[in-house]
Amino acid sequence: MKIGLVLEGGAMRGMFTAGVLDTFLDNDIKMDSVVGVSAGALFGVNYLSGQKGRVIRYNKRFNKDKNYMGFHPLLREGNIVSTKYAYEDVPKTLDPFDDEAYKKSNVPFYAVVTNVATGNPEYIQIHSVFEQMDTLRASGSMPFVSKPVAIGDKKYLDGGIADSIPFEWLAGQDCDKLIVILTRDMEYRKKPMSPVLVKLYGRKYPKIAERLLQRHNNYNRAVEELRKWEAGGKAMVIRPSSPIEIGRIEKNPDKLQAVYELGAKDGNANLQKIKDFIK
């Protein structure tokens, strides 16, 4: 039986996912295939490199640096998260990512990106984090506050624009069962974005704007469909047991730690269910 893992995004709500995945590492829970969206991709690779605690550690250390994330890099680079600082300095020098361990895991990991020209999702396998850092960066490049990322002759933005919870796609990759980690609680439903803001954005990126205007409908449909899969035993969903109240670019280390600990608590609470599910 092939078990797939789906990791929703959500910027700093991804601390919840990091907490859950660290409980997986503690208990030697392994998957056969993984797909991550946005923060789910950026943080999820640490699960395959076996680096427990790295996600919460470097976010608590660097998020509060005005040159790492926030208005300073947005004004200077056009990206709310500094490209060089976050995607070069931190993973290669300041808090090294273990790319060799990641590659030795031999678990296919896919990052979801949204093609700027078509507005469609693409699912790109990450064979090497260092060699494909731009793909991961594209997956987490939020609209309005990030420049599109060029990969070859195409440009991409946040994968969550086109496919926020790619469970149907991963099931189509020969996975028999799925474990899905969401960063929203059971009651959450997405609301429409401001059409005025989106239409202004659409002057430059019309296909992205079309996706954004329908994103709430697509997200809410996916949540309802996922609940059917859950009821039918095709998927197990780990959700925050209480709503996560945290900023998308949260800098407060105590708030980051609290969300991480919620993930660890909910991960541990579901351990036996997870083990039974994947048997």
mmCIF file of C-alpha atoms in Angstrom:
data_model
loop_
_atom_site.group_PDB
_atom_site.id
_atom_site.type_symbol
_atom_site.label_atom_id
_atom_site.label_comp_id
_atom_site.label_asym_id
_atom_site.label_seq_id
_atom_site.Cartn_x
_atom_site.Cartn_y
_atom_site.Cartn_z
ATOM 1 C CA MET A 1 0.000 0.000 0.000
ATOM 2 C CA LYS A 2 1.308 3.424 -0.965
ATOM 3 C CA ILE A 3 0.730 6.273 1.521
ATOM 4 C CA GLY A 4 0.889 9.898 0.391
ATOM 5 C CA LEU A 5 1.307 13.035 2.481
ATOM 6 C CA VAL A 6 -0.293 16.376 1.551
ATOM 7 C CA LEU A 7 0.908 19.610 3.171
ATOM 8 C CA GLU A 8 -1.258 22.723 2.923
ATOM 9 C CA GLY A 9 0.389 26.159 2.931
ATOM 10 C CA GLY A 10 -0.566 29.219 4.947
ATOM 11 C CA ALA A 11 2.648 31.205 5.514
ATOM 12 C CA MET A 12 3.472 31.187 9.250
ATOM 13 C CA ARG A 13 0.542 28.880 9.989
ATOM 14 C CA GLY A 14 3.044 26.379 8.621
ATOM 15 C CA MET A 15 4.532 26.238 12.126
ATOM 16 C CA PHE A 16 1.614 23.927 12.867
ATOM 17 C CA THR A 17 2.708 21.595 10.068
ATOM 18 C CA ALA A 18 6.282 21.728 11.347
ATOM 19 C CA GLY A 19 5.098 20.609 14.780
ATOM 20 C CA VAL A 20 3.118 17.699 13.348
ATOM 21 C CA LEU A 21 5.992 16.581 11.124
ATOM 22 C CA ASP A 22 8.431 16.644 14.016
ATOM 23 C CA THR A 23 6.182 14.160 15.825
ATOM 24 C CA PHE A 24 6.395 12.010 12.686
ATOM 25 C CA LEU A 25 10.182 12.120 12.928
ATOM 26 C CA ASP A 26 10.078 11.255 16.620
ATOM 27 C CA ASN A 27 7.979 8.188 15.901
ATOM 28 C CA ASP A 28 9.605 7.074 12.636
ATOM 29 C CA ILE A 29 6.423 7.620 10.618
ATOM 30 C CA LYS A 30 7.347 7.498 6.950
ATOM 31 C CA MET A 31 5.490 8.299 3.753
ATOM 32 C CA ASP A 32 5.873 6.988 0.208
ATOM 33 C CA SER A 33 5.242 10.319 -1.511
ATOM 34 C CA VAL A 34 4.803 13.958 -0.418
ATOM 35 C CA VAL A 35 3.327 17.081 -2.014
ATOM 36 C CA GLY A 36 3.606 20.517 -0.437
ATOM 37 C CA VAL A 37 2.093 23.880 -1.268
ATOM 38 C CA SER A 38 3.787 27.180 -0.434
ATOM 39 C CA ALA A 39 4.866 26.991 3.236
ATOM 40 C CA GLY A 40 3.973 23.303 3.125
ATOM 41 C CA ALA A 41 6.673 22.829 0.505
ATOM 42 C CA LEU A 42 9.227 25.156 2.095
ATOM 43 C CA PHE A 43 8.901 23.602 5.532
ATOM 44 C CA GLY A 44 8.046 20.063 4.452
ATOM 45 C CA VAL A 45 11.424 19.327 2.891
ATOM 46 C CA ASN A 46 12.886 19.303 6.415
ATOM 47 C CA TYR A 47 10.805 16.218 7.162
ATOM 48 C CA LEU A 48 12.675 14.277 4.484
ATOM 49 C CA SER A 49 16.057 15.662 5.544
ATOM 50 C CA GLY A 50 15.269 14.498 9.080
ATOM 51 C CA GLN A 51 16.019 17.889 10.627
ATOM 52 C CA LYS A 52 13.697 17.974 13.583
ATOM 53 C CA GLY A 53 13.243 21.465 15.038
ATOM 54 C CA ARG A 54 14.931 23.304 12.175
ATOM 55 C CA VAL A 55 11.769 25.039 10.907
ATOM 56 C CA ILE A 56 10.760 26.545 14.231
ATOM 57 C CA ARG A 57 14.371 27.335 15.093
ATOM 58 C CA TYR A 58 15.254 29.413 12.046
ATOM 59 C CA ASN A 59 11.897 31.175 11.876
ATOM 60 C CA LYS A 60 12.154 32.253 15.510
ATOM 61 C CA ARG A 61 15.699 33.419 14.894
ATOM 62 C CA PHE A 62 15.343 35.261 11.590
ATOM 63 C CA ASN A 63 11.723 36.409 11.140
ATOM 64 C CA LYS A 64 12.236 39.347 13.476
ATOM 65 C CA ASP A 65 15.123 40.664 11.370
ATOM 66 C CA LYS A 66 13.723 43.534 9.288
ATOM 67 C CA ASN A 67 16.058 42.609 6.440
ATOM 68 C CA TYR A 68 14.795 39.018 6.327
ATOM 69 C CA MET A 69 11.038 39.525 6.058
ATOM 70 C CA GLY A 70 8.686 42.490 5.909
ATOM 71 C CA PHE A 71 8.540 45.905 4.322
ATOM 72 C CA HIS A 72 12.298 46.406 3.998
ATOM 73 C CA PRO A 73 12.847 43.530 1.538
ATOM 74 C CA LEU A 74 9.492 44.333 -0.106
ATOM 75 C CA LEU A 75 10.585 47.874 -0.873
ATOM 76 C CA ARG A 76 14.156 46.889 -1.733
ATOM 77 C CA GLU A 77 13.536 43.714 -3.773
ATOM 78 C CA GLY A 78 9.829 43.580 -4.490
ATOM 79 C CA ASN A 79 9.586 40.449 -2.319
ATOM 80 C CA ILE A 80 8.248 40.406 1.234
ATOM 81 C CA VAL A 81 10.784 37.675 2.045
ATOM 82 C CA SER A 82 14.360 38.465 1.029
ATOM 83 C CA THR A 83 15.516 36.120 -1.705
ATOM 84 C CA LYS A 84 19.220 36.069 -0.834
ATOM 85 C CA TYR A 85 18.792 36.080 2.941
ATOM 86 C CA ALA A 86 16.015 33.479 3.161
ATOM 87 C CA TYR A 87 16.848 31.194 0.253
ATOM 88 C CA GLU A 88 20.639 31.379 0.158
ATOM 89 C CA ASP A 89 22.204 32.621 3.385
ATOM 90 C CA VAL A 90 19.991 30.729 5.840
ATOM 91 C CA PRO A 91 19.837 27.257 4.208
ATOM 92 C CA LYS A 92 23.449 27.239 3.056
ATOM 93 C CA THR A 93 25.272 28.969 5.905
ATOM 94 C CA LEU A 94 23.306 30.336 8.882
ATOM 95 C CA ASP A 95 21.154 27.241 9.581
ATOM 96 C CA PRO A 96 22.250 24.682 6.986
ATOM 97 C CA PHE A 97 19.733 22.445 5.276
ATOM 98 C CA ASP A 98 20.942 18.847 4.834
ATOM 99 C CA ASP A 99 20.389 18.369 1.114
ATOM 100 C CA GLU A 100 22.321 15.100 1.041
ATOM 101 C CA ALA A 101 20.056 13.555 3.684
ATOM 102 C CA TYR A 102 17.044 14.847 1.763
ATOM 103 C CA LYS A 103 18.204 13.136 -1.429
ATOM 104 C CA LYS A 104 19.038 9.902 0.396
ATOM 105 C CA SER A 105 15.469 9.663 1.714
ATOM 106 C CA ASN A 106 14.432 8.538 -1.790
ATOM 107 C CA VAL A 107 10.881 9.789 -1.146
ATOM 108 C CA PRO A 108 9.398 11.723 -4.079
ATOM 109 C CA PHE A 109 8.590 15.271 -2.962
ATOM 110 C CA TYR A 110 6.575 17.634 -5.144
ATOM 111 C CA ALA A 111 6.129 21.402 -4.842
ATOM 112 C CA VAL A 112 3.017 23.021 -6.297
ATOM 113 C CA VAL A 113 3.489 26.228 -8.274
ATOM 114 C CA THR A 114 1.072 28.364 -10.291
ATOM 115 C CA ASN A 115 1.990 29.229 -13.874
ATOM 116 C CA VAL A 116 1.587 32.987 -14.255
ATOM 117 C CA ALA A 117 0.716 32.805 -17.963
ATOM 118 C CA THR A 118 -1.917 30.072 -17.713
ATOM 119 C CA GLY A 119 -3.090 30.318 -14.124
ATOM 120 C CA ASN A 120 -2.803 26.526 -13.863
ATOM 121 C CA PRO A 121 -1.055 24.501 -11.170
ATOM 122 C CA GLU A 122 2.088 22.548 -11.926
ATOM 123 C CA TYR A 123 3.588 19.854 -9.712
ATOM 124 C CA ILE A 124 7.367 19.792 -9.844
ATOM 125 C CA GLN A 125 9.404 17.051 -8.200
ATOM 126 C CA ILE A 126 12.219 18.391 -6.031
ATOM 127 C CA HIS A 127 15.214 16.121 -6.526
ATOM 128 C CA SER A 128 17.615 18.535 -4.804
ATOM 129 C CA VAL A 129 16.567 21.445 -2.600
ATOM 130 C CA PHE A 130 19.714 23.428 -3.324
ATOM 131 C CA GLU A 131 19.545 22.878 -7.073
ATOM 132 C CA GLN A 132 15.804 23.639 -7.222
ATOM 133 C CA MET A 133 15.537 26.381 -4.628
ATOM 134 C CA ASP A 134 13.819 28.662 -7.140
ATOM 135 C CA THR A 135 10.986 26.155 -7.498
ATOM 136 C CA LEU A 136 10.432 26.128 -3.740
ATOM 137 C CA ARG A 137 10.679 29.914 -3.686
ATOM 138 C CA ALA A 138 8.071 30.122 -6.432
ATOM 139 C CA SER A 139 5.736 27.846 -4.496
ATOM 140 C CA GLY A 140 5.865 30.285 -1.574
ATOM 141 C CA SER A 141 5.825 33.553 -3.519
ATOM 142 C CA MET A 142 2.582 35.147 -2.372
ATOM 143 C CA PRO A 143 0.692 37.309 -4.887
ATOM 144 C CA PHE A 144 0.694 41.092 -4.387
ATOM 145 C CA VAL A 145 3.885 40.990 -2.271
ATOM 146 C CA SER A 146 6.220 38.847 -4.402
ATOM 147 C CA LYS A 147 7.664 38.957 -7.875
ATOM 148 C CA PRO A 148 7.008 35.948 -10.117
ATOM 149 C CA VAL A 149 9.910 33.514 -10.147
ATOM 150 C CA ALA A 150 11.421 32.529 -13.486
ATOM 151 C CA ILE A 151 12.101 28.826 -14.009
ATOM 152 C CA GLY A 152 13.356 28.214 -17.513
ATOM 153 C CA ASP A 153 11.215 30.276 -19.860
ATOM 154 C CA LYS A 154 8.167 30.312 -17.564
ATOM 155 C CA LYS A 155 7.190 32.382 -14.537
ATOM 156 C CA TYR A 156 5.478 31.128 -11.416
ATOM 157 C CA LEU A 157 3.822 32.242 -8.190
ATOM 158 C CA ASP A 158 2.388 30.638 -5.048
ATOM 159 C CA GLY A 159 1.010 27.153 -5.660
ATOM 160 C CA GLY A 160 -1.902 27.858 -3.340
ATOM 161 C CA ILE A 161 -3.410 30.207 -5.923
ATOM 162 C CA ALA A 162 -4.337 27.272 -8.146
ATOM 163 C CA ASP A 163 -4.372 24.203 -5.848
ATOM 164 C CA SER A 164 -4.312 24.862 -2.119
ATOM 165 C CA ILE A 165 -4.884 21.260 -1.013
ATOM 166 C CA PRO A 166 -3.581 18.947 -3.785
ATOM 167 C CA PHE A 167 -4.973 15.687 -2.384
ATOM 168 C CA GLU A 168 -6.779 14.749 -5.591
ATOM 169 C CA TRP A 169 -3.586 15.197 -7.604
ATOM 170 C CA LEU A 170 -1.505 13.065 -5.229
ATOM 171 C CA ALA A 171 -4.143 10.344 -5.198
ATOM 172 C CA GLY A 172 -3.717 10.258 -8.965
ATOM 173 C CA GLN A 173 -0.028 9.409 -8.490
ATOM 174 C CA ASP A 174 -0.930 5.843 -7.396
ATOM 175 C CA CYS A 175 -1.358 6.619 -3.698
ATOM 176 C CA ASP A 176 -3.834 4.296 -2.000
ATOM 177 C CA LYS A 177 -4.337 6.414 1.106
ATOM 178 C CA LEU A 178 -3.518 9.984 2.050
ATOM 179 C CA ILE A 179 -2.611 11.822 5.205
ATOM 180 C CA VAL A 180 -3.447 15.512 4.829
ATOM 181 C CA ILE A 181 -2.112 18.184 7.168
ATOM 182 C CA LEU A 182 -4.202 21.349 7.060
ATOM 183 C CA THR A 183 -3.400 24.654 8.743
ATOM 184 C CA ARG A 184 -7.030 25.690 9.202
ATOM 185 C CA ASP A 185 -9.434 24.313 11.781
ATOM 186 C CA MET A 186 -12.578 22.301 11.033
ATOM 187 C CA GLU A 187 -14.913 25.310 10.890
ATOM 188 C CA TYR A 188 -12.841 27.505 8.583
ATOM 189 C CA ARG A 189 -14.177 28.438 5.156
ATOM 190 C CA LYS A 190 -12.396 30.871 2.858
ATOM 191 C CA LYS A 191 -14.070 34.192 2.028
ATOM 192 C CA PRO A 192 -13.879 36.039 -1.324
ATOM 193 C CA MET A 193 -11.003 38.432 -1.892
ATOM 194 C CA SER A 194 -11.621 42.104 -2.630
ATOM 195 C CA PRO A 195 -12.565 42.222 -6.339
ATOM 196 C CA VAL A 196 -11.224 45.760 -6.658
ATOM 197 C CA LEU A 197 -7.774 44.759 -5.455
ATOM 198 C CA VAL A 198 -7.727 41.618 -7.588
ATOM 199 C CA LYS A 199 -8.835 43.446 -10.726
ATOM 200 C CA LEU A 200 -6.055 45.987 -10.277
ATOM 201 C CA TYR A 201 -3.599 43.109 -9.955
ATOM 202 C CA GLY A 202 -5.187 41.524 -13.012
ATOM 203 C CA ARG A 203 -3.992 44.291 -15.287
ATOM 204 C CA LYS A 204 -0.550 42.731 -15.060
ATOM 205 C CA TYR A 205 -1.455 39.100 -14.309
ATOM 206 C CA PRO A 206 -4.940 38.403 -15.732
ATOM 207 C CA LYS A 207 -4.861 34.603 -15.324
ATOM 208 C CA ILE A 208 -3.694 34.893 -11.736
ATOM 209 C CA ALA A 209 -6.493 37.365 -11.052
ATOM 210 C CA GLU A 210 -9.057 34.914 -12.466
ATOM 211 C CA ARG A 211 -7.789 32.250 -10.097
ATOM 212 C CA LEU A 212 -7.826 34.598 -7.123
ATOM 213 C CA LEU A 213 -11.438 35.592 -7.752
ATOM 214 C CA GLN A 214 -12.457 31.927 -7.657
ATOM 215 C CA ARG A 215 -10.034 30.785 -4.994
ATOM 216 C CA HIS A 216 -12.556 30.799 -2.139
ATOM 217 C CA ASN A 217 -14.968 28.631 -4.137
ATOM 218 C CA ASN A 218 -12.252 26.192 -5.141
ATOM 219 C CA TYR A 219 -10.837 26.005 -1.630
ATOM 220 C CA ASN A 220 -14.177 25.444 0.042
ATOM 221 C CA ARG A 221 -15.128 22.783 -2.531
ATOM 222 C CA ALA A 222 -11.843 21.010 -1.834
ATOM 223 C CA VAL A 223 -12.499 21.054 1.908
ATOM 224 C CA GLU A 224 -15.952 19.519 1.434
ATOM 225 C CA GLU A 225 -14.621 16.865 -0.931
ATOM 226 C CA LEU A 226 -11.799 16.062 1.463
ATOM 227 C CA ARG A 227 -14.323 15.505 4.248
ATOM 228 C CA LYS A 228 -16.020 12.890 2.050
ATOM 229 C CA TRP A 229 -12.700 11.154 1.467
ATOM 230 C CA GLU A 230 -12.072 11.256 5.201
ATOM 231 C CA ALA A 231 -15.471 9.716 5.960
ATOM 232 C CA GLY A 232 -14.831 7.009 3.367
ATOM 233 C CA GLY A 233 -11.440 6.059 4.782
ATOM 234 C CA LYS A 234 -9.434 7.282 1.778
ATOM 235 C CA ALA A 235 -7.808 10.103 3.717
ATOM 236 C CA MET A 236 -6.869 10.987 7.261
ATOM 237 C CA VAL A 237 -6.858 14.707 8.003
ATOM 238 C CA ILE A 238 -4.894 16.404 10.766
ATOM 239 C CA ARG A 239 -6.324 19.860 11.469
ATOM 240 C CA PRO A 240 -5.531 22.408 14.176
ATOM 241 C CA SER A 241 -7.672 21.533 17.196
ATOM 242 C CA SER A 242 -8.245 25.247 17.730
ATOM 243 C CA PRO A 243 -8.140 28.215 15.315
ATOM 244 C CA ILE A 244 -4.660 29.531 14.597
ATOM 245 C CA GLU A 245 -4.423 33.262 15.262
ATOM 246 C CA ILE A 246 -1.139 34.316 13.723
ATOM 247 C CA GLY A 247 0.011 36.805 11.096
ATOM 248 C CA ARG A 248 1.068 35.605 7.676
ATOM 249 C CA ILE A 249 4.471 37.198 8.286
ATOM 250 C CA GLU A 250 4.461 36.714 12.053
ATOM 251 C CA LYS A 251 7.660 37.856 13.743
ATOM 252 C CA ASN A 252 6.817 37.242 17.406
ATOM 253 C CA PRO A 253 8.816 34.150 18.458
ATOM 254 C CA ASP A 254 6.386 33.299 21.261
ATOM 255 C CA LYS A 255 3.455 33.184 18.841
ATOM 256 C CA LEU A 256 5.442 31.059 16.408
ATOM 257 C CA GLN A 257 6.346 28.685 19.226
ATOM 258 C CA ALA A 258 2.714 28.428 20.345
ATOM 259 C CA VAL A 259 1.556 27.367 16.884
ATOM 260 C CA TYR A 260 4.411 24.876 16.609
ATOM 261 C CA GLU A 261 3.474 23.393 19.982
ATOM 262 C CA LEU A 262 -0.160 23.119 18.876
ATOM 263 C CA GLY A 263 1.036 21.091 15.887
ATOM 264 C CA ALA A 264 3.157 18.854 18.100
ATOM 265 C CA LYS A 265 0.244 18.351 20.498
ATOM 266 C CA ASP A 266 -2.217 17.508 17.725
ATOM 267 C CA GLY A 267 0.337 15.271 16.040
ATOM 268 C CA ASN A 268 0.883 13.303 19.205
ATOM 269 C CA ALA A 269 -2.858 13.108 19.867
ATOM 270 C CA ASN A 270 -3.330 11.471 16.459
ATOM 271 C CA LEU A 271 -0.352 9.105 16.574
ATOM 272 C CA GLN A 272 -2.266 5.897 17.161
ATOM 273 C CA LYS A 273 -4.848 6.814 14.510
ATOM 274 C CA ILE A 274 -2.016 7.508 12.061
ATOM 275 C CA LYS A 275 -0.336 4.181 12.789
ATOM 276 C CA ASP A 276 -3.610 2.307 12.393
ATOM 277 C CA PHE A 277 -4.419 4.197 9.195
ATOM 278 C CA ILE A 278 -1.155 3.386 7.424
ATOM 279 C CA LYS A 279 -1.019 -0.289 8.396
#
